[in-house]
Coordinates of C-alpha atoms and ligand atoms in Angstrom, one line a residue:
X1 CA 0.0 0.0 0.0
X2 CA 1.1 3.4 -0.7
X3 CA 4.5 8.1 -1.2
X4 CA 2.0 6.3 -2.0
X5 CA 4.2 5.3 -0.8
X6 CA 2.1 7.1 -2.4
X7 CA 2.7 10.7 -1.6
X8 CA 1.9 14.4 -0.9
X9 CA -0.3 17.0 0.5
X10 CA -3.9 16.9 -0.8
X11 CA -7.1 18.0 0.8
X12 CA -8.8 16.7 3.8
X13 CA -12.0 14.7 3.1
X14 CA -13.8 16.7 5.7
X15 CA -13.0 19.9 3.8
X16 CA -14.2 18.6 0.5
X17 CA -17.3 20.2 -1.0
X18 CA -19.4 19.0 -3.8
X19 CA -17.9 21.5 -6.1
X20 CA -14.3 20.8 -5.1
X21 CA -12.0 19.1 -7.5
X22 CA -10.0 17.2 -4.9
X23 CA -6.6 15.8 -5.4
X24 CA -6.0 12.1 -5.9
X25 CA -4.5 9.6 -3.5
X26 CA -0.9 8.6 -3.8
X27 CA 2.2 9.3 -0.9
X28 CA 2.4 12.7 -2.6
X29 CA -1.4 13.2 -2.7
X30 CA -2.5 12.2 0.7
X31 CA -4.7 14.4 2.7
X32 CA -3.2 17.1 4.9
X33 CA -3.4 17.3 8.6
X34 CA -6.2 19.4 9.9
X35 CA -3.8 21.3 12.1
X36 CA 0.0 21.6 12.0
X37 CA 1.6 21.1 15.4
X38 CA 5.0 22.4 16.1
X39 CA 6.6 19.1 17.1
X40 CA 10.3 19.1 17.8
X41 CA 12.9 16.9 16.2
X42 CA 13.3 15.1 19.5
X43 CA 9.8 13.9 19.5
X44 CA 10.2 12.6 15.9
X45 CA 13.8 11.5 15.4
X46 CA 15.0 11.0 11.9
X47 CA 17.9 9.5 10.2
X48 CA 20.3 7.8 12.6
X49 CA 18.1 8.6 15.5
X50 CA 15.3 6.6 13.9
X51 CA 17.4 3.5 14.2
X52 CA 17.9 3.8 17.9
X53 CA 16.0 1.4 20.1
X54 CA 14.2 4.4 21.7
X55 CA 11.1 3.8 19.6
X56 CA 10.1 0.2 20.0
X57 CA 6.9 -1.2 18.8
X58 CA 7.5 -4.3 20.8
X59 CA 7.6 -2.4 24.1
X60 CA 3.9 -1.6 24.1
X61 CA 0.8 -3.6 24.1
X62 CA -0.7 -3.5 20.6
X63 CA -4.0 -2.3 21.9
X64 CA -2.4 1.1 22.6
X65 CA -1.7 1.5 18.9
X66 CA -3.9 2.6 16.1
X67 CA -4.0 0.1 13.3
X68 CA -1.4 0.5 10.6
X69 CA -4.2 0.6 8.1
X70 CA -5.8 3.6 9.8
X71 CA -2.4 5.4 9.7
X72 CA -1.9 4.4 6.1
X73 CA -5.3 5.6 4.9
X74 CA -4.9 8.9 6.7
X75 CA -1.4 9.5 5.3
X76 CA -1.6 8.0 1.8
X77 CA -5.1 7.8 0.4
X78 CA -7.6 10.4 -0.9
X79 CA -10.4 8.3 -2.3
X80 CA -12.7 11.2 -3.0
X81 CA -10.0 12.8 -5.1
X82 CA -9.4 9.6 -7.1
X83 CA -13.1 9.1 -7.7
X84 CA -13.6 12.7 -8.8
X85 CA -10.8 12.3 -11.4
X86 CA -12.1 8.8 -12.5
X87 CA -15.5 10.3 -13.1
X88 CA -14.0 13.2 -15.1
X89 CA -12.0 10.7 -17.2
X90 CA -15.1 8.5 -17.9
X91 CA -17.2 11.5 -19.0
X92 CA -14.3 12.8 -21.1
X93 CA -13.4 9.6 -23.0
X94 CA -16.6 7.5 -22.8
X95 CA -19.7 9.4 -21.7
X96 CA -23.3 8.5 -22.6
X97 CA -24.0 6.8 -19.3
X98 CA -23.1 7.1 -15.6
X99 CA -20.2 5.1 -14.4
X100 CA -21.7 2.7 -11.9
X101 CA -19.5 -0.3 -11.7
X102 CA -16.0 -0.2 -10.4
X103 CA -13.3 -2.8 -10.2
X104 CA -10.5 -1.8 -7.8
X105 CA -7.4 -4.0 -8.4
X106 CA -4.7 -4.1 -5.8
X107 CA -7.5 -2.8 -3.5
X108 CA -5.8 -3.3 -0.1
X109 CA -8.4 -2.2 2.4
X110 CA -10.8 -1.3 -0.4
X111 CA -11.2 2.3 0.7
X112 CA -11.9 3.6 -2.8
X113 CA -14.5 0.9 -3.3
X114 CA -16.2 1.8 -0.1
X115 CA -16.3 5.5 -1.0
X116 CA -17.6 4.5 -4.5
X117 CA -20.5 2.6 -2.9
X118 CA -21.2 5.5 -0.6
X119 CA -21.3 8.0 -3.4
X120 CA -24.4 6.4 -5.1
X121 CA -26.7 3.6 -4.0
X122 CA -26.7 2.1 -7.5
X123 CA -23.0 1.6 -7.5
X124 CA -21.3 -1.7 -7.2
X125 CA -17.6 -2.6 -6.6
X126 CA -15.3 -5.5 -7.0
X127 CA -11.9 -5.4 -5.2
X128 CA -9.0 -7.8 -5.7
X129 CA -5.9 -8.1 -3.5
X130 CA -3.4 -10.8 -2.3
X131 CA -3.4 -9.5 1.2
X132 CA -6.1 -11.2 3.3
X133 CA -5.4 -9.1 6.3
X134 CA -5.9 -5.8 4.4
X135 CA -9.1 -7.2 2.8
X136 CA -10.7 -8.4 6.1
X137 CA -9.8 -5.1 7.8
X138 CA -11.3 -3.2 5.0
X139 CA -14.5 -5.1 5.1
X140 CA -14.9 -4.5 8.7
X141 CA -13.7 -0.9 8.9
X142 CA -14.5 0.6 5.5
X143 CA -17.3 -1.3 3.8
X144 CA -19.3 -1.7 7.0
X145 CA -19.3 2.0 7.6
X146 CA -21.1 2.6 4.3
X147 CA -24.4 1.1 5.4
X148 CA -26.5 -2.0 5.6
X149 CA -26.8 -2.6 1.9
X150 CA -23.1 -2.1 1.1
X151 CA -22.3 -5.9 1.4
X152 CA -24.8 -6.7 -1.3
X153 CA -23.0 -4.3 -3.7
X154 CA -19.4 -5.3 -3.2
X155 CA -17.3 -8.4 -3.5
X156 CA -13.7 -8.4 -2.3
X157 CA -11.6 -11.2 -3.8
X158 CA -8.6 -12.7 -2.2
X159 CA -6.7 -13.3 -5.4
X160 CA -4.0 -12.4 -7.9
X161 CA -4.8 -9.6 -10.4
X162 CA -2.8 -11.6 -13.0
X163 CA -5.3 -14.4 -12.9
X164 CA -9.0 -14.8 -13.7
X165 CA -11.1 -14.5 -10.6
X166 CA -12.9 -17.7 -11.3
X167 CA -11.0 -19.5 -8.6
X168 CA -10.5 -16.6 -6.3
X169 CA -12.3 -16.4 -3.0
X170 CA -14.9 -13.7 -2.5
X171 CA -14.6 -12.7 1.2
X172 CA -18.0 -11.1 1.6
X173 CA -18.8 -11.5 5.3
X174 CA -20.8 -9.5 7.7
X175 CA -19.5 -11.5 10.6
X176 CA -15.9 -12.0 9.5
X177 CA -14.5 -9.0 11.3
X178 CA -16.0 -9.5 14.7
X179 CA -14.8 -13.1 15.2
X180 CA -12.1 -14.0 12.8
X181 CA -10.5 -10.6 12.3
X182 CA -10.3 -10.3 16.1
X183 CA -8.5 -13.6 16.3
X184 CA -6.2 -12.4 13.5
X185 CA -5.3 -9.3 15.5
X186 CA -4.5 -11.4 18.5
X187 CA -1.9 -13.3 16.6
X188 CA -0.2 -10.3 15.2
X189 CA 3.5 -10.3 15.6
X190 CA 5.5 -7.4 17.0
X191 CA 5.8 -5.7 13.7
X192 CA 2.1 -5.3 13.5
X193 CA 1.6 -7.7 10.6
X194 CA 0.5 -11.3 10.5
X195 CA 2.8 -14.1 9.8
X196 CA 2.3 -16.6 7.0
X197 CA 1.1 -19.2 9.5
X198 CA -1.5 -16.8 11.0
X199 CA -2.7 -15.9 7.5
X200 CA -3.1 -19.6 6.6
X201 CA -5.0 -20.2 9.8
X202 CA -7.3 -17.2 9.0
X203 CA -8.0 -18.5 5.5
X204 CA -8.8 -21.9 6.9
X205 CA -11.2 -20.4 9.5
X206 CA -12.9 -18.4 6.8
X207 CA -13.4 -21.5 4.6
X208 CA -15.0 -23.5 7.4
X209 CA -16.9 -20.7 9.2
X210 CA -20.7 -21.1 8.9
X211 CA -21.0 -17.4 9.8
X212 CA -19.2 -16.3 6.7
X213 CA -21.9 -15.3 4.2
X214 CA -21.1 -16.4 0.7
X215 CA -17.4 -16.9 1.2
X216 CA -17.3 -19.0 -1.9
X217 CA -20.7 -18.3 -3.2
X218 CA -20.8 -15.0 -4.9
X219 CA -18.5 -14.7 -7.9
X220 CA -17.3 -11.9 -10.1
X221 CA -19.7 -13.0 -12.8
X222 CA -22.7 -12.0 -10.6
X223 CA -21.5 -8.4 -10.7
X224 CA -22.0 -6.2 -13.8
X225 CA -18.8 -5.7 -15.9
X226 CA -16.8 -2.7 -14.9
X227 CA -17.2 0.8 -16.3
X228 CA -13.9 1.7 -14.6
X229 CA -11.0 -0.5 -13.6
X230 CA -8.5 1.2 -11.3
X231 CA -5.0 0.4 -9.8
X232 CA -3.9 3.1 -7.5
X233 CA -1.0 4.0 -5.3
X234 CA 1.5 2.9 -7.8
X235 CA 0.4 -0.7 -7.5
X236 CA 1.4 -1.6 -11.0
X237 CA 5.0 -1.1 -9.8
X238 CA 4.5 -4.3 -7.8
X239 CA 4.6 -6.1 -11.2
X240 CA 8.3 -6.5 -12.1
X241 CA 8.4 -7.8 -15.7
X242 CA 6.9 -6.5 -18.9
X243 CA 5.1 -9.8 -19.6
X244 CA 3.4 -9.6 -16.2
X245 CA 2.4 -6.0 -16.9
X246 CA 0.9 -6.8 -20.3
X247 CA -0.9 -9.9 -18.7
X248 CA -2.4 -7.7 -16.0
X249 CA -3.5 -5.0 -18.5
X250 CA -5.2 -7.8 -20.5
X251 CA -7.1 -8.9 -17.4
X252 CA -8.1 -5.3 -16.8
X253 CA -9.3 -4.9 -20.4
X254 CA -11.4 -8.1 -20.1
X255 CA -13.0 -6.8 -16.9
X256 CA -14.3 -3.7 -18.7
X257 CA -17.9 -3.6 -20.0
X258 CA -18.7 -4.4 -23.6
X259 CA -20.2 -0.9 -23.7
X260 CA -16.7 0.4 -23.2
X261 CA -14.9 1.9 -20.2
X262 CA -11.6 3.1 -18.9
X263 CA -8.6 1.8 -16.9
X264 CA -7.0 4.3 -14.6
X265 CA -3.7 3.9 -12.7
X266 CA -1.2 6.3 -11.2
X267 CA 2.6 6.6 -11.4
X268 CA 5.2 8.9 -9.9
X269 CA 8.6 9.8 -11.3
X270 CA 11.2 12.6 -11.8
X271 CA 14.8 12.8 -11.0
X272 CA 14.1 12.6 -7.2
X273 CA 12.5 9.1 -7.7
X274 CA 15.8 7.6 -8.9
X275 CA 17.9 7.8 -5.8
X276 CA 17.6 7.2 -2.0
X277 CA 15.2 9.6 -0.4
X278 CA 13.3 10.1 2.8
X279 CA 10.2 12.3 3.1
X280 CA 8.1 13.0 6.1
X281 CA 4.8 14.6 6.9
X282 CA 3.6 15.6 10.3
X283 CA 0.0 15.0 11.5
X284 CA -1.5 16.1 14.7
X285 CA -0.9 12.7 16.4
X286 CA 1.8 11.1 14.3
X287 CA 4.5 11.5 11.6
X288 CA 4.5 9.6 8.4
X289 CA 7.8 8.8 6.7
X290 CA 8.2 7.6 3.1
X291 CA 11.6 5.9 2.7
X292 CA 13.0 5.2 -0.7
X293 CA 16.1 3.1 -0.9
X294 CA 18.8 3.2 -3.6
X295 CA 17.5 3.0 -7.2
X296 CA 18.9 0.2 -9.4
X297 CA 19.2 1.7 -12.9
X298 CA 19.7 -1.7 -14.5
X299 CA 16.2 -2.9 -13.7
X300 CA 14.7 0.3 -12.4
X301 CA 13.8 -1.2 -9.0
X302 CA 13.8 0.2 -5.5
X303 CA 12.5 -0.7 -2.1
X304 CA 9.9 1.6 -0.5
X305 CA 9.1 1.5 3.3
X306 CA 6.5 3.4 5.2
X307 CA 7.0 4.3 8.8
X308 CA 4.7 5.9 11.4
X309 CA 5.9 7.7 14.5
X310 CA 3.2 8.3 17.0
X311 CA 3.3 11.3 19.3
X312 CA 1.8 9.5 22.1
X313 CA 4.4 7.8 24.2
X314 CA 6.9 7.9 21.4
X315 CA 5.7 4.7 19.8
X316 CA 6.5 3.8 16.3
X317 CA 5.4 1.4 13.5
X318 CA 8.5 1.2 11.5
X319 CA 8.3 -0.7 8.2
X320 CA 4.5 -0.8 8.6
X321 CA 4.5 -1.3 4.8
X322 CA 7.3 -2.3 2.5
X323 CA 7.3 -2.8 -1.3
X324 CA 9.8 -3.9 -3.9
X325 CA 8.9 -1.8 -6.9
X326 CA 9.9 -1.5 -10.5
X327 CA 9.4 2.1 -11.4
X328 CA 7.9 1.9 -14.9
X329 CA 8.2 4.8 -17.4
X330 CA 5.3 6.5 -19.0
X331 CA 6.1 5.2 -22.5
X332 CA 6.5 1.6 -21.2
X333 CA 3.0 1.8 -19.6
X334 CA 1.5 3.2 -22.9
X335 CA 3.1 0.4 -25.0
X336 CA 1.9 -2.3 -22.7
X337 CA -1.7 -0.9 -22.5
X338 CA -1.9 -0.7 -26.2
X339 CA -0.5 -4.2 -26.6
X340 CA -3.2 -5.4 -24.2
X341 CA -6.0 -4.0 -26.4
X342 CA -6.6 -0.4 -25.2
X343 CA -7.5 1.9 -28.0
X344 CA -5.7 5.0 -26.7
X345 CA -3.8 6.1 -23.6
X346 CA -3.9 9.5 -22.0
X347 CA -1.5 11.1 -19.5
X348 CA -2.8 13.6 -16.8
X349 CA 0.1 15.0 -14.9
X350 CA 1.1 17.5 -12.2
X351 CA 4.5 18.7 -11.1
X352 CA 5.3 17.9 -7.4
X353 CA 7.4 20.1 -5.1
X354 CA 11.1 20.1 -5.8
X355 CA 12.7 18.0 -3.2
X356 CA 16.3 18.6 -4.4
X357 CA 16.1 22.2 -3.5
X358 CA 15.7 21.2 0.2
X359 CA 17.4 18.9 2.5
X360 CA 17.4 15.1 1.9
X361 CA 14.9 14.7 4.6
X362 CA 12.1 17.2 4.2
X363 CA 8.5 17.6 4.8
X364 CA 6.6 17.4 1.7
X365 CA 3.8 19.8 0.9
X366 CA 1.8 20.1 -2.2
X367 CA 0.1 23.2 -3.5
X368 CA -3.6 22.3 -3.5
X369 CA -4.3 24.6 -6.4
X370 CA -2.2 22.6 -8.8
X371 CA -4.5 20.3 -10.7
X372 CA -3.7 17.4 -13.0
X373 CA -3.8 18.3 -16.7
X374 CA -3.9 16.2 -19.8
X375 CA -0.5 16.6 -21.6
X376 CA 1.2 15.2 -24.6
X377 CA 4.6 16.7 -23.7
X378 CA 6.2 17.2 -20.3
X379 CA 9.8 18.1 -19.6
X380 CA 11.5 16.1 -16.8
X381 CA 11.1 17.6 -13.4
X382 CA 12.4 16.8 -9.9
X383 CA 9.1 15.1 -9.1
X384 CA 5.8 14.5 -10.9
X385 CA 2.7 12.4 -10.4
X386 CA 0.5 11.1 -13.2
X387 CA -2.8 9.5 -13.8
X388 CA -2.7 7.2 -16.8
X389 CA -6.0 6.5 -18.5
X390 CA -6.5 3.6 -21.0
X391 CA -9.6 3.7 -23.1
X392 CA -11.4 0.5 -24.0
X393 CA -13.8 1.3 -26.8
X394 CA -15.1 -2.2 -27.4
X395 CA -18.1 -1.2 -29.5
X396 CA -15.9 0.4 -32.1
X397 CA -13.6 -2.7 -32.0
X398 CA -16.4 -5.1 -32.6
X399 CA -17.9 -3.2 -35.6
Ligands
SAM1 C1 0.8 0.0 -2.9 S1 -0.5 -1.1 -2.2 C2 -1.9 -0.2 -2.8 C3 -3.1 -0.4 -2.0 C4 -4.3 0.4 -2.4 N1 -4.7 0.2 -3.8 C5 -4.1 1.9 -2.2 O1 -4.5 2.7 -3.0 O2 -3.6 2.3 -1.2 C6 -0.3 -2.4 -3.3 C7 -1.3 -3.5 -3.0 O3 -1.2 -4.5 -4.0 C8 -1.4 -5.8 -3.5 N2 -0.8 -6.7 -4.5 C9 0.5 -6.7 -5.0 N3 0.6 -7.6 -6.0 C10 -0.6 -8.1 -6.2 C11 -1.1 -9.1 -7.1 N4 -0.3 -9.7 -8.0 N5 -2.5 -9.3 -7.1 C12 -3.3 -8.7 -6.2 N6 -2.8 -7.8 -5.3 C13 -1.5 -7.5 -5.3 C14 -0.7 -5.7 -2.2 O4 -1.1 -6.7 -1.3 C15 -1.0 -4.3 -1.7 O5 -2.2 -4.4 -0.9

């Protein structure tokens, strides 16, 4: 999950109005703190100090700590912004009907899907992720908040986006969270994540639990085909080879309605993305740190880690999320989307604040007034963020 690792300084949901054009999610585009608090460097050590044993997650009982997913969602995601842009892209490139059916690939806690359901009672969502812990947490904490009918309009699949969902498990469950998710939390290790054994246990429980509604019953095919397929917070960077990327884009194309639709993903780049870097942002009650390791120019890979430092009692969740990413380029993505069947590909970009002009470790702020714009030419910058939109005009293709 997400500068994104995914990212920057967007707008707070609570400040969004109907007529706002909010910024998307991604580490650069996350929502800002409501209030800036003048915290000292001693309260939030960085660099070498970060490595000291002072901040030890192991030292406290995990019930004192907020979930790593709560911190992630607050720091990294901005679902209203993403949905606002997806709607704009759909109306621009497809039009003629309201986009009602979303497929959120690499969905994690399915925050975007939950917001999609909330935005219109006719809307449906399908989410897919490999991480059962994120999916179950999202069902309990995001989907459940939408309202009683939300479960009937969503299916979260525990599966691989590279494969058909025919054999994936749909983990729709009203009772999953209270029983099984609790037991999962109890088996969390000190890093705040579940071990492989715990995960296997949870999956087994889910499969045998009579309380789980429709665990294997409801399939992707019972949901309308997607108007929009999305893959946010740089998730396509999880795919390391060109063949995997094309295979995934073919799956995304297949999931789109015969009436046509769009695929939307995000990507970051710029000179600052190709070397080691640490960015931080302070919130009222915690600090979020995005750590980017050295960048391998042979295969364009890097490791991204997200850390959270809580103000209360100097607690920390270091390495709450870690990813090995291949940083794809815009032309590579375009080539692969076209090879997978998309008719055209559009880039919407915005420049991000220049990190090079500051210190290596710096707080990142984003000017809320800077919107994404469709471009056909963009000179290299220190940092940029992009929405990439693939158009699947299937009606035209068939005729
Ligand atoms: C960077 S996170 C993004 C999560 C969420 N989309 C967001 O916007 O914050 C990437 C997610 O992709 C999932 N993932 C990675 N490879 C996957 C695959 N092949 N199939 C399904 N999910 C995958 C991970 O489990 C993780 O939840």
